[in-house]
mmCIF file of C-alpha atoms in Angstrom:
data_model
loop_
_atom_site.group_PDB
_atom_site.id
_atom_site.type_symbol
_atom_site.label_atom_id
_atom_site.label_comp_id
_atom_site.label_asym_id
_atom_site.label_seq_id
_atom_site.Cartn_x
_atom_site.Cartn_y
_atom_site.Cartn_z
ATOM 1 C CA MET Z 1 0.209 0.066 -0.206
ATOM 2 C CA THR Z 2 2.828 2.405 0.705
ATOM 3 C CA GLY Z 3 4.505 1.589 -2.520
ATOM 4 C CA THR Z 4 1.328 2.431 -4.243
ATOM 5 C CA ARG Z 5 0.961 5.879 -2.404
ATOM 6 C CA ARG Z 6 4.432 6.853 -3.289
ATOM 7 C CA THR Z 7 3.917 5.961 -6.767
ATOM 8 C CA VAL Z 8 0.634 7.904 -6.896
ATOM 9 C CA ALA Z 9 2.619 10.980 -5.262
ATOM 10 C CA ALA Z 10 5.251 10.607 -7.767
ATOM 11 C CA LEU Z 11 3.046 10.994 -10.506
ATOM 12 C CA PHE Z 12 1.295 14.016 -9.283
ATOM 13 C CA LEU Z 13 4.658 15.436 -8.704
ATOM 14 C CA LEU Z 14 5.672 14.640 -12.196
ATOM 15 C CA PRO Z 15 4.561 17.129 -13.954
ATOM 16 C CA ALA Z 16 5.827 19.847 -11.781
ATOM 17 C CA LEU Z 17 9.094 18.277 -11.717
ATOM 18 C CA VAL Z 18 9.071 18.506 -15.648
ATOM 19 C CA LEU Z 19 8.376 21.862 -15.440
ATOM 20 C CA LEU Z 20 10.793 22.781 -12.953
ATOM 21 C CA GLY Z 21 13.235 20.735 -14.653
ATOM 22 C CA ALA Z 22 12.521 22.578 -18.315
ATOM 23 C CA LEU Z 23 12.134 25.870 -16.898
ATOM 24 C CA VAL Z 24 14.720 26.269 -14.278
ATOM 25 C CA VAL Z 25 17.341 23.462 -13.824
ATOM 26 C CA TYR Z 26 18.043 23.181 -17.469
ATOM 27 C CA PRO Z 27 18.370 26.909 -18.301
ATOM 28 C CA ILE Z 28 20.771 27.171 -15.250
ATOM 29 C CA GLY Z 29 22.804 24.032 -16.381
ATOM 30 C CA TYR Z 30 22.969 25.362 -20.217
ATOM 31 C CA SER Z 31 24.188 28.904 -18.832
ATOM 32 C CA VAL Z 32 26.695 27.502 -16.696
ATOM 33 C CA VAL Z 33 28.323 25.094 -19.542
ATOM 34 C CA ARG Z 34 27.900 28.020 -22.254
ATOM 35 C CA SER Z 35 29.944 30.572 -19.925
ATOM 36 C CA PHE Z 36 32.943 28.221 -20.397
ATOM 37 C CA TYR Z 37 32.796 28.659 -24.420
ATOM 38 C CA ASP Z 38 33.738 31.573 -26.644
ATOM 39 C CA GLN Z 39 31.532 33.926 -28.634
ATOM 40 C CA SER Z 40 30.775 31.352 -31.458
ATOM 41 C CA GLY Z 41 29.861 28.378 -28.671
ATOM 42 C CA ASP Z 42 32.443 25.962 -30.475
ATOM 43 C CA GLY Z 43 35.698 26.806 -28.650
ATOM 44 C CA PHE Z 44 36.232 26.236 -24.828
ATOM 45 C CA ALA Z 45 37.160 29.357 -23.283
ATOM 46 C CA GLY Z 46 37.807 28.481 -19.535
ATOM 47 C CA PHE Z 47 37.586 31.218 -17.285
ATOM 48 C CA ASP Z 48 38.029 33.934 -19.742
ATOM 49 C CA ASN Z 49 34.521 34.930 -19.655
ATOM 50 C CA TYR Z 50 34.589 35.147 -16.033
ATOM 51 C CA GLN Z 51 37.575 37.106 -16.160
ATOM 52 C CA ALA Z 52 35.854 39.628 -18.314
ATOM 53 C CA LEU Z 53 33.737 40.557 -15.431
ATOM 54 C CA PHE Z 54 36.332 42.138 -13.459
ATOM 55 C CA THR Z 55 38.175 43.660 -16.632
ATOM 56 C CA ASP Z 56 35.434 45.003 -18.848
ATOM 57 C CA GLU Z 57 34.725 48.582 -18.193
ATOM 58 C CA GLY Z 58 30.972 47.963 -18.591
ATOM 59 C CA ILE Z 59 30.855 44.989 -16.259
ATOM 60 C CA ARG Z 60 32.570 46.780 -13.673
ATOM 61 C CA THR Z 61 30.282 50.066 -13.534
ATOM 62 C CA ALA Z 62 27.534 47.568 -13.657
ATOM 63 C CA LEU Z 63 29.075 46.027 -10.736
ATOM 64 C CA LYS Z 64 29.313 49.127 -8.899
ATOM 65 C CA ASN Z 65 25.831 50.259 -9.543
ATOM 66 C CA ASN Z 66 24.513 46.724 -8.311
ATOM 67 C CA ILE Z 67 26.279 47.329 -5.151
ATOM 68 C CA ILE Z 68 24.565 50.926 -4.630
ATOM 69 C CA TRP Z 69 21.245 49.385 -5.424
ATOM 70 C CA VAL Z 70 21.702 46.557 -2.834
ATOM 71 C CA VAL Z 71 22.667 49.171 -0.272
ATOM 72 C CA PHE Z 72 20.154 51.820 -0.811
ATOM 73 C CA ALA Z 73 17.220 50.470 -2.283
ATOM 74 C CA PRO Z 74 16.070 48.072 0.232
ATOM 75 C CA THR Z 75 17.046 50.045 3.119
ATOM 76 C CA VAL Z 76 15.234 53.023 2.218
ATOM 77 C CA ALA Z 77 12.023 51.126 0.916
ATOM 78 C CA THR Z 78 11.987 49.125 4.050
ATOM 79 C CA ALA Z 79 12.687 52.193 6.337
ATOM 80 C CA LEU Z 80 9.417 54.377 4.546
ATOM 81 C CA GLY Z 81 7.494 51.102 4.856
ATOM 82 C CA LEU Z 82 8.422 50.987 8.596
ATOM 83 C CA ILE Z 83 7.431 54.726 8.951
ATOM 84 C CA PHE Z 84 4.177 54.364 6.881
ATOM 85 C CA ALA Z 85 2.900 51.420 8.595
ATOM 86 C CA VAL Z 86 3.697 52.848 12.188
ATOM 87 C CA LEU Z 87 2.151 56.573 11.255
ATOM 88 C CA THR Z 88 -0.842 54.940 9.761
ATOM 89 C CA GLU Z 89 -1.753 52.604 12.588
ATOM 90 C CA ARG Z 90 -3.719 55.068 14.622
ATOM 91 C CA VAL Z 91 -5.404 57.493 12.052
ATOM 92 C CA ARG Z 92 -9.082 56.674 10.716
ATOM 93 C CA TRP Z 93 -7.825 56.973 7.227
ATOM 94 C CA GLY Z 94 -4.898 54.764 7.429
ATOM 95 C CA THR Z 95 -6.411 52.207 5.234
ATOM 96 C CA ALA Z 96 -7.058 54.564 2.332
ATOM 97 C CA PHE Z 97 -3.534 55.923 2.635
ATOM 98 C CA LYS Z 98 -2.029 52.139 2.598
ATOM 99 C CA LEU Z 99 -4.143 51.821 -0.440
ATOM 100 C CA VAL Z 100 -2.692 54.708 -2.109
ATOM 101 C CA VAL Z 101 1.169 53.960 -1.229
ATOM 102 C CA PHE Z 102 0.526 50.426 -2.325
ATOM 103 C CA MET Z 103 -1.076 51.283 -5.767
ATOM 104 C CA PRO Z 104 2.200 51.588 -7.584
ATOM 105 C CA MET Z 105 2.365 47.943 -7.203
ATOM 106 C CA ALA Z 106 -0.197 47.391 -9.966
ATOM 107 C CA ILE Z 107 1.853 49.080 -12.262
ATOM 108 C CA SER Z 108 4.160 47.239 -14.402
ATOM 109 C CA MET Z 109 7.825 48.227 -14.570
ATOM 110 C CA LEU Z 110 7.556 49.405 -18.239
ATOM 111 C CA ALA Z 111 4.598 51.724 -17.289
ATOM 112 C CA ALA Z 112 6.579 52.875 -14.099
ATOM 113 C CA GLY Z 113 9.661 53.686 -16.245
ATOM 114 C CA ILE Z 114 7.584 55.650 -18.848
ATOM 115 C CA ILE Z 115 6.207 57.457 -15.941
ATOM 116 C CA PHE Z 116 9.455 58.459 -14.414
ATOM 117 C CA ARG Z 117 11.063 59.244 -17.782
ATOM 118 C CA LEU Z 118 8.501 62.026 -18.032
ATOM 119 C CA VAL Z 119 8.825 62.927 -14.426
ATOM 120 C CA TYR Z 120 12.756 63.373 -14.688
ATOM 121 C CA ASP Z 121 12.428 65.485 -18.023
ATOM 122 C CA GLN Z 122 15.128 68.321 -18.038
ATOM 123 C CA ASP Z 123 12.562 70.668 -19.347
ATOM 124 C CA PRO Z 124 10.466 72.201 -16.279
ATOM 125 C CA ASP Z 125 7.427 72.673 -18.350
ATOM 126 C CA LYS Z 126 7.534 68.914 -18.870
ATOM 127 C CA GLY Z 127 9.290 67.041 -15.860
ATOM 128 C CA VAL Z 128 7.216 67.108 -12.436
ATOM 129 C CA ALA Z 129 10.824 66.777 -10.855
ATOM 130 C CA ASN Z 130 12.300 69.851 -12.329
ATOM 131 C CA ALA Z 131 8.928 72.057 -12.411
ATOM 132 C CA VAL Z 132 9.006 71.527 -8.421
ATOM 133 C CA TRP Z 133 12.874 72.150 -8.095
ATOM 134 C CA VAL Z 134 13.029 74.985 -10.029
ATOM 135 C CA GLY Z 135 9.917 76.796 -8.248
ATOM 136 C CA VAL Z 136 11.603 76.278 -5.030
ATOM 137 C CA HIS Z 137 14.896 77.755 -6.316
ATOM 138 C CA ASP Z 138 13.101 80.827 -8.049
ATOM 139 C CA THR Z 139 11.596 81.370 -4.475
ATOM 140 C CA PHE Z 140 14.880 82.288 -3.173
ATOM 141 C CA ALA Z 141 16.913 83.163 -6.160
ATOM 142 C CA GLN Z 142 14.808 84.638 -9.014
ATOM 143 C CA SER Z 143 16.390 84.484 -12.533
ATOM 144 C CA SER Z 144 17.107 87.521 -14.715
ATOM 145 C CA ALA Z 145 14.449 88.716 -17.111
ATOM 146 C CA PHE Z 146 17.157 89.453 -19.710
ATOM 147 C CA PRO Z 147 19.147 86.246 -20.649
ATOM 148 C CA LYS Z 148 19.358 87.032 -24.448
ATOM 149 C CA ALA Z 149 19.821 90.965 -24.183
ATOM 150 C CA HIS Z 150 23.023 92.166 -25.726
ATOM 151 C CA PRO Z 151 24.522 95.585 -27.364
ATOM 152 C CA GLY Z 152 23.098 96.268 -30.889
ATOM 153 C CA ARG Z 153 25.025 97.917 -33.761
ATOM 154 C CA GLU Z 154 27.004 101.252 -33.007
ATOM 155 C CA SER Z 155 26.620 100.536 -29.243
ATOM 156 C CA PRO Z 156 28.111 102.329 -26.420
ATOM 157 C CA LEU Z 157 28.371 99.199 -24.655
ATOM 158 C CA ALA Z 158 31.515 96.653 -24.757
ATOM 159 C CA ALA Z 159 31.253 93.305 -23.325
ATOM 160 C CA ASP Z 160 32.733 92.618 -19.920
ATOM 161 C CA GLY Z 161 32.808 89.081 -18.458
ATOM 162 C CA GLY Z 162 29.338 88.075 -19.012
ATOM 163 C CA GLY Z 163 28.000 91.830 -18.603
ATOM 164 C CA PHE Z 164 28.530 94.980 -20.615
ATOM 165 C CA VAL Z 165 30.316 98.275 -19.562
ATOM 166 C CA THR Z 166 30.524 101.704 -21.198
ATOM 167 C CA LYS Z 167 33.274 102.459 -23.712
ATOM 168 C CA GLU Z 168 33.532 105.765 -22.284
ATOM 169 C CA PRO Z 169 33.397 107.526 -18.860
ATOM 170 C CA VAL Z 170 30.222 109.204 -17.419
ATOM 171 C CA ARG Z 171 29.746 112.634 -16.390
ATOM 172 C CA LEU Z 172 27.627 114.701 -13.931
ATOM 173 C CA GLY Z 173 24.679 116.106 -15.989
ATOM 174 C CA GLU Z 174 25.162 114.071 -18.920
ATOM 175 C CA PRO Z 175 22.301 111.832 -19.595
ATOM 176 C CA VAL Z 176 23.714 108.127 -20.903
ATOM 177 C CA GLY Z 177 22.106 105.548 -22.925
ATOM 178 C CA LEU Z 178 22.463 102.233 -22.624
ATOM 179 C CA PRO Z 179 20.371 100.432 -25.394
ATOM 180 C CA LEU Z 180 20.256 96.580 -25.758
ATOM 181 C CA VAL Z 181 18.444 94.070 -28.192
ATOM 182 C CA GLY Z 182 17.776 90.423 -28.212
ATOM 183 C CA VAL Z 183 14.652 90.224 -26.132
ATOM 184 C CA ALA Z 184 11.837 88.920 -27.633
ATOM 185 C CA PRO Z 185 8.686 91.455 -27.115
ATOM 186 C CA ASP Z 186 6.505 88.850 -25.401
ATOM 187 C CA GLN Z 187 9.431 87.824 -23.147
ATOM 188 C CA MET Z 188 9.643 91.422 -21.687
ATOM 189 C CA PRO Z 189 8.755 91.671 -18.304
ATOM 190 C CA ASP Z 190 5.021 92.483 -17.224
ATOM 191 C CA GLY Z 191 6.345 95.520 -15.412
ATOM 192 C CA ALA Z 192 7.949 97.290 -18.556
ATOM 193 C CA VAL Z 193 6.420 100.440 -19.700
ATOM 194 C CA LYS Z 194 7.231 102.940 -22.582
ATOM 195 C CA ALA Z 195 11.091 103.805 -22.327
ATOM 196 C CA VAL Z 196 11.895 107.643 -21.735
ATOM 197 C CA ALA Z 197 15.060 109.658 -22.148
ATOM 198 C CA ALA Z 198 16.505 110.621 -18.849
ATOM 199 C CA GLN Z 199 16.557 114.222 -17.877
ATOM 200 C CA ALA Z 200 19.804 115.842 -16.997
ATOM 201 C CA ASP Z 201 20.571 116.480 -13.659
ATOM 202 C CA PRO Z 202 23.905 118.801 -12.625
ATOM 203 C CA GLY Z 203 24.621 117.246 -9.676
ATOM 204 C CA LYS Z 204 23.921 113.311 -10.683
ATOM 205 C CA VAL Z 205 24.505 110.747 -13.423
ATOM 206 C CA THR Z 206 21.273 109.846 -15.188
ATOM 207 C CA GLY Z 207 20.317 107.235 -17.722
ATOM 208 C CA THR Z 208 18.278 104.784 -19.325
ATOM 209 C CA THR Z 209 18.482 101.362 -20.291
ATOM 210 C CA TRP Z 210 15.978 100.048 -22.724
ATOM 211 C CA GLN Z 211 15.045 97.368 -25.703
ATOM 212 C CA ASP Z 212 16.325 98.846 -28.878
ATOM 213 C CA PHE Z 213 14.287 97.468 -31.721
ATOM 214 C CA THR Z 214 15.562 99.759 -34.334
ATOM 215 C CA ARG Z 215 16.142 98.082 -37.720
ATOM 216 C CA GLY Z 216 17.679 100.773 -40.153
ATOM 217 C CA GLU Z 217 17.261 104.184 -41.374
ATOM 218 C CA GLY Z 218 13.608 105.425 -41.254
ATOM 219 C CA VAL Z 219 12.369 102.831 -38.509
ATOM 220 C CA GLY Z 220 13.169 104.605 -35.339
ATOM 221 C CA THR Z 221 16.146 106.347 -33.946
ATOM 222 C CA LEU Z 222 19.222 104.459 -33.406
ATOM 223 C CA ASN Z 223 20.364 104.160 -29.992
ATOM 224 C CA ALA Z 224 17.654 106.524 -28.611
ATOM 225 C CA PRO Z 225 14.281 105.641 -26.982
ATOM 226 C CA ASP Z 226 11.171 105.484 -29.424
ATOM 227 C CA ALA Z 227 7.566 105.346 -28.778
ATOM 228 C CA SER Z 228 7.214 101.706 -29.491
ATOM 229 C CA GLU Z 229 10.284 100.735 -27.323
ATOM 230 C CA LEU Z 230 10.131 99.479 -23.444
ATOM 231 C CA GLY Z 231 12.467 100.304 -20.841
ATOM 232 C CA TYR Z 232 14.341 97.362 -18.810
ATOM 233 C CA PRO Z 233 12.649 97.437 -15.156
ATOM 234 C CA GLY Z 234 15.082 95.975 -12.471
ATOM 235 C CA MET Z 235 18.047 96.032 -14.639
ATOM 236 C CA LYS Z 236 20.990 96.536 -12.040
ATOM 237 C CA VAL Z 237 23.528 99.358 -12.916
ATOM 238 C CA GLU Z 238 26.998 99.737 -11.417
ATOM 239 C CA ALA Z 239 29.380 102.770 -11.555
ATOM 240 C CA VAL Z 240 33.069 101.278 -11.606
ATOM 241 C CA ARG Z 241 36.208 103.103 -11.077
ATOM 242 C CA ASP Z 242 39.594 101.510 -10.692
ATOM 243 C CA GLY Z 243 37.802 97.839 -10.633
ATOM 244 C CA LYS Z 244 35.815 99.145 -7.877
ATOM 245 C CA VAL Z 245 31.857 99.557 -7.600
ATOM 246 C CA VAL Z 246 31.468 103.282 -6.370
ATOM 247 C CA ALA Z 247 27.575 103.346 -6.829
ATOM 248 C CA SER Z 248 24.753 101.360 -8.153
ATOM 249 C CA ALA Z 249 21.261 101.768 -9.134
ATOM 250 C CA THR Z 250 18.053 99.649 -10.427
ATOM 251 C CA ALA Z 251 16.222 101.064 -13.349
ATOM 252 C CA ALA Z 252 12.684 101.959 -13.035
ATOM 253 C CA ALA Z 253 9.774 100.555 -15.106
ATOM 254 C CA ASP Z 254 10.675 102.966 -17.857
ATOM 255 C CA GLY Z 255 14.269 101.932 -17.926
ATOM 256 C CA THR Z 256 15.590 105.131 -16.090
ATOM 257 C CA PHE Z 257 17.827 105.317 -13.506
ATOM 258 C CA THR Z 258 19.911 107.875 -11.365
ATOM 259 C CA LEU Z 259 23.738 107.328 -9.843
ATOM 260 C CA PRO Z 260 25.004 109.878 -7.193
ATOM 261 C CA ALA Z 261 27.788 112.513 -7.826
ATOM 262 C CA THR Z 262 30.380 109.579 -6.963
ATOM 263 C CA ALA Z 263 29.835 108.160 -10.263
ATOM 264 C CA ASP Z 264 31.580 110.960 -12.091
ATOM 265 C CA GLY Z 265 34.243 109.794 -14.225
ATOM 266 C CA ALA Z 266 33.541 106.200 -13.668
ATOM 267 C CA GLN Z 267 32.264 103.634 -16.168
ATOM 268 C CA LEU Z 268 28.949 102.347 -16.124
ATOM 269 C CA ARG Z 269 28.628 98.421 -16.065
ATOM 270 C CA LEU Z 270 25.299 96.163 -16.631
ATOM 271 C CA PRO Z 271 26.757 93.229 -14.266
ATOM 272 C CA ALA Z 272 26.619 89.636 -15.600
ATOM 273 C CA GLY Z 273 23.594 88.966 -13.050
ATOM 274 C CA ASN Z 274 21.201 90.703 -15.477
ATOM 275 C CA PHE Z 275 21.902 88.236 -18.237
ATOM 276 C CA LYS Z 276 22.115 85.009 -16.613
ATOM 277 C CA GLU Z 277 20.033 82.193 -18.048
ATOM 278 C CA PRO Z 278 16.851 80.874 -16.033
ATOM 279 C CA TYR Z 279 17.439 77.898 -14.132
ATOM 280 C CA ASN Z 280 16.215 74.804 -15.407
ATOM 281 C CA GLY Z 281 16.720 72.802 -12.602
ATOM 282 C CA LEU Z 282 18.689 69.505 -12.013
ATOM 283 C CA ASP Z 283 19.704 66.839 -15.018
ATOM 284 C CA TRP Z 284 18.142 64.087 -13.221
ATOM 285 C CA LEU Z 285 18.910 61.663 -16.047
ATOM 286 C CA GLY Z 286 22.642 63.036 -16.389
ATOM 287 C CA PRO Z 287 25.717 60.776 -15.747
ATOM 288 C CA SER Z 288 26.049 61.738 -11.861
ATOM 289 C CA LEU Z 289 22.118 61.437 -10.923
ATOM 290 C CA VAL Z 290 20.755 58.903 -13.248
ATOM 291 C CA THR Z 291 21.276 55.898 -10.595
ATOM 292 C CA PRO Z 292 19.955 57.683 -7.427
ATOM 293 C CA ALA Z 293 16.916 58.902 -9.764
ATOM 294 C CA ILE Z 294 15.935 55.561 -11.004
ATOM 295 C CA ILE Z 295 16.397 54.155 -7.116
ATOM 296 C CA GLY Z 296 13.823 56.831 -6.511
ATOM 297 C CA SER Z 297 11.511 55.558 -8.914
ATOM 298 C CA TYR Z 298 12.056 51.897 -7.685
ATOM 299 C CA ILE Z 299 11.365 52.884 -4.211
ATOM 300 C CA TRP Z 300 8.186 54.515 -5.225
ATOM 301 C CA MET Z 301 7.046 51.261 -6.478
ATOM 302 C CA TRP Z 302 8.165 49.003 -3.561
ATOM 303 C CA ALA Z 303 7.815 50.958 -0.591
ATOM 304 C CA GLY Z 304 4.144 49.931 -0.516
ATOM 305 C CA PHE Z 305 4.890 46.470 -0.685
ATOM 306 C CA ALA Z 306 7.256 46.978 2.550
ATOM 307 C CA MET Z 307 4.444 48.964 4.685
ATOM 308 C CA VAL Z 308 1.846 46.038 3.581
ATOM 309 C CA LEU Z 309 3.960 43.484 5.088
ATOM 310 C CA ILE Z 310 5.216 45.682 7.974
ATOM 311 C CA ALA Z 311 1.436 46.523 8.876
ATOM 312 C CA ALA Z 312 0.616 42.934 8.925
ATOM 313 C CA GLY Z 313 3.497 41.944 11.370
ATOM 314 C CA LEU Z 314 2.386 45.293 13.162
ATOM 315 C CA ALA Z 315 -0.949 43.979 13.546
ATOM 316 C CA GLY Z 316 -0.056 40.782 15.119
ATOM 317 C CA MET Z 317 2.338 42.266 17.687
ATOM 318 C CA PRO Z 318 1.666 41.912 21.361
ATOM 319 C CA ARG Z 319 -0.378 45.188 22.442
ATOM 320 C CA GLU Z 320 0.399 44.552 26.209
ATOM 321 C CA LEU Z 321 4.313 45.306 25.546
ATOM 322 C CA LEU Z 322 3.487 48.123 23.985
ATOM 323 C CA GLU Z 323 1.178 49.531 26.810
ATOM 324 C CA ALA Z 324 3.504 48.412 29.859
ATOM 325 C CA ALA Z 325 6.381 50.210 28.075
ATOM 326 C CA ARG Z 326 4.323 53.612 28.268
ATOM 327 C CA VAL Z 327 3.274 52.666 31.817
ATOM 328 C CA ASP Z 328 7.037 52.606 32.869
ATOM 329 C CA GLY Z 329 7.189 55.814 31.371
ATOM 330 C CA ALA Z 330 8.713 55.397 27.962
ATOM 331 C CA SER Z 331 8.067 58.214 25.266
ATOM 332 C CA GLU Z 332 6.803 57.416 21.790
ATOM 333 C CA TRP Z 333 10.123 57.295 20.290
ATOM 334 C CA GLN Z 334 11.570 54.939 22.930
ATOM 335 C CA VAL Z 335 8.708 52.510 22.533
ATOM 336 C CA PHE Z 336 9.390 52.525 18.903
ATOM 337 C CA ARG Z 337 12.956 51.929 19.085
ATOM 338 C CA ARG Z 338 13.219 49.860 22.290
ATOM 339 C CA VAL Z 339 10.156 47.568 21.421
ATOM 340 C CA THR Z 340 8.491 48.170 18.325
ATOM 341 C CA VAL Z 341 11.733 48.057 15.718
ATOM 342 C CA PRO Z 342 12.793 44.755 17.873
ATOM 343 C CA LEU Z 343 9.529 42.762 17.767
ATOM 344 C CA LEU Z 344 9.264 43.560 13.915
ATOM 345 C CA ALA Z 345 12.737 42.687 13.254
ATOM 346 C CA PRO Z 346 11.789 39.260 11.590
ATOM 347 C CA VAL Z 347 9.317 41.107 9.388
ATOM 348 C CA LEU Z 348 11.773 43.639 8.594
ATOM 349 C CA ALA Z 349 14.174 40.846 7.614
ATOM 350 C CA VAL Z 350 12.049 39.232 5.263
ATOM 351 C CA VAL Z 351 11.204 42.679 3.593
ATOM 352 C CA ALA Z 352 14.766 43.655 3.108
ATOM 353 C CA VAL Z 353 15.999 40.213 2.008
ATOM 354 C CA THR Z 354 13.190 39.865 -0.554
ATOM 355 C CA LEU Z 355 14.079 43.470 -2.093
ATOM 356 C CA MET Z 356 17.568 42.642 -1.915
ATOM 357 C CA ILE Z 357 17.028 39.490 -4.121
ATOM 358 C CA ASN Z 358 14.888 41.698 -6.347
ATOM 359 C CA VAL Z 359 17.218 44.665 -6.914
ATOM 360 C CA LEU Z 360 19.790 42.194 -8.149
ATOM 361 C CA LYS Z 361 17.465 41.564 -10.947
ATOM 362 C CA VAL Z 362 16.430 45.119 -11.737
ATOM 363 C CA PHE Z 363 16.522 45.493 -15.405
ATOM 364 C CA ASP Z 364 13.182 47.164 -16.835
ATOM 365 C CA LEU Z 365 13.568 50.693 -14.795
ATOM 366 C CA VAL Z 366 17.317 51.235 -15.882
ATOM 367 C CA PHE Z 367 16.475 50.273 -19.484
ATOM 368 C CA ILE Z 368 13.733 52.579 -19.823
ATOM 369 C CA ILE Z 369 14.488 55.484 -17.895
ATOM 370 C CA ALA Z 370 18.362 55.864 -18.603
ATOM 371 C CA PRO Z 371 18.513 57.859 -21.872
ATOM 372 C CA GLY Z 372 21.067 56.644 -24.327
ATOM 373 C CA SER Z 373 23.679 59.173 -23.075
ATOM 374 C CA SER Z 374 23.933 58.119 -19.582
ATOM 375 C CA GLN Z 375 22.410 54.231 -19.766
ATOM 376 C CA ASP Z 376 26.605 53.241 -19.409
ATOM 377 C CA ASP Z 377 26.598 55.528 -16.108
ATOM 378 C CA ALA Z 378 23.296 53.525 -14.621
ATOM 379 C CA ASN Z 379 24.451 50.229 -16.161
ATOM 380 C CA VAL Z 380 23.220 47.106 -14.038
ATOM 381 C CA LEU Z 381 24.482 43.401 -14.409
ATOM 382 C CA ALA Z 382 20.944 42.343 -15.473
ATOM 383 C CA LEU Z 383 20.965 45.077 -18.134
ATOM 384 C CA GLU Z 384 24.756 44.453 -19.191
ATOM 385 C CA LEU Z 385 23.598 40.603 -19.556
ATOM 386 C CA TYR Z 386 20.982 41.943 -22.137
ATOM 387 C CA ARG Z 387 23.367 43.997 -23.954
ATOM 388 C CA LYS Z 388 26.407 41.592 -24.012
ATOM 389 C CA GLY Z 389 23.953 38.572 -25.113
ATOM 390 C CA PHE Z 390 21.787 40.549 -27.978
ATOM 391 C CA SER Z 391 23.590 43.966 -28.658
ATOM 392 C CA GLU Z 392 27.281 42.845 -28.630
ATOM 393 C CA ASP Z 393 26.832 39.432 -29.643
ATOM 394 C CA GLN Z 394 28.682 37.947 -26.411
ATOM 395 C CA PRO Z 395 26.872 35.055 -25.225
ATOM 396 C CA GLY Z 396 29.461 33.543 -23.295
ATOM 397 C CA VAL Z 397 29.941 36.579 -21.370
ATOM 398 C CA ALA Z 398 26.391 37.182 -20.793
ATOM 399 C CA SER Z 399 26.150 33.534 -19.513
ATOM 400 C CA ALA Z 400 28.992 34.242 -16.857
ATOM 401 C CA ILE Z 401 27.053 37.428 -15.869
ATOM 402 C CA ALA Z 402 24.018 35.567 -15.336
ATOM 403 C CA VAL Z 403 26.029 32.870 -13.320
ATOM 404 C CA PHE Z 404 27.632 35.336 -11.277
ATOM 405 C CA LEU Z 405 23.936 36.963 -10.493
ATOM 406 C CA LEU Z 406 22.768 33.365 -9.645
ATOM 407 C CA LEU Z 407 25.792 33.319 -7.319
ATOM 408 C CA LEU Z 408 25.298 36.614 -5.550
ATOM 409 C CA VAL Z 409 21.094 35.700 -5.087
ATOM 410 C CA ILE Z 410 22.146 32.146 -3.405
ATOM 411 C CA PRO Z 411 23.468 33.311 -0.414
ATOM 412 C CA VAL Z 412 20.622 35.713 0.232
ATOM 413 C CA MET Z 413 17.995 32.937 -0.556
ATOM 414 C CA TRP Z 414 20.052 30.545 1.832
ATOM 415 C CA PHE Z 415 19.973 33.206 4.788
ATOM 416 C CA ASN Z 416 16.196 33.762 4.326
ATOM 417 C CA VAL Z 417 15.228 29.889 4.074
ATOM 418 C CA ARG Z 418 17.487 29.418 7.313
ATOM 419 C CA ARG Z 419 15.437 32.161 9.260
ATOM 420 C CA LEU Z 420 11.983 30.571 7.895
ATOM 421 C CA ARG Z 421 13.218 27.536 9.471
ATOM 422 C CA ARG Z 422 14.044 28.855 12.696
ATOM 423 C CA GLU Z 423 10.522 30.641 12.511
ATOM 424 C CA VAL Z 424 8.884 27.451 12.279
ATOM 425 C CA ARG Z 425 10.531 25.633 15.084
ATOM 426 C CA ARG Z 426 9.353 28.297 17.145
#
């Protein structure tokens, strides 16, 4: 009877074993064997493909980025999940909040990659990240309204390290004209009004800075304000003598300005700050920030997963221990640090280990979010495996990377299995 039961059990297990062998055991075995052969698959290459893991620049960059991923992504996602789970435990709308945080898990990696490719767009009018960043920056450091302004023909101004300076010194009682061109009419500041010629003042230096649209004879007056031309409100003007600023003023809405008598004999300078380009935010997908940016998108997706598992562990925690700690005078922070976190340690370990295994295989987000110009800088082992196997036609090296990834995952899985067995024994 026992033999019959074993036969029946084996027959029931046979389909699963066949699928396991075809979909898991055979691919692993083939990858191991293929990793010892050359590009054609006919010549035995020994450990040459494995040597490439530590000599090829692309693979070394991928390995470095994988270390960054393993260290930061699971840690931050687990920490956020713990914070969300603890903070939402006592609020009435906690369930709704958890649903919103967990919702990104329903989105595929492909869709998430497309979303964050748009979020990190360099143009603040398209990318949400730069729109927020530029908004915060401009709150404290307003950009210039005249980034394209420059002297026109026969101008009294000359270039001076990003700004412009008068070619001749100025004198008291002699109005000065500082005409510029290059600002489109629709980009002029809202406060700009019709430019007017400054009135002479015997004890001061007066002048006007404005947008000179003169295009030739018979169309306005060159280097003089016309009825259709606007002043440059807010333009800063400095009087410079022997390299030192002796006086300064800010142009009014009509472009006029007035300097004290100390400006007599000095040259007038429009400093470079008047013409700095608008701040366009950070290059999120540039070489230096692309990996942290992609990790941020991963955390957006997986923090909800961590939160749900930790919340489940929190729900099963003995409440009498927490209340006893509070009765003994412990603050909420002490209860959290000394009681809650130690009791949740097994759950936190499960979440962290699961995410570690997951980030070792990350491919989709990097492939989709990183543009071609910085994909090499964001490279990870799974992406390098794809590139070696399909783009560069190096299946031997690709197989070696696959085996190396398997070897990296095995210790983490072994640790997780041992921990689960200890939990079962308890």
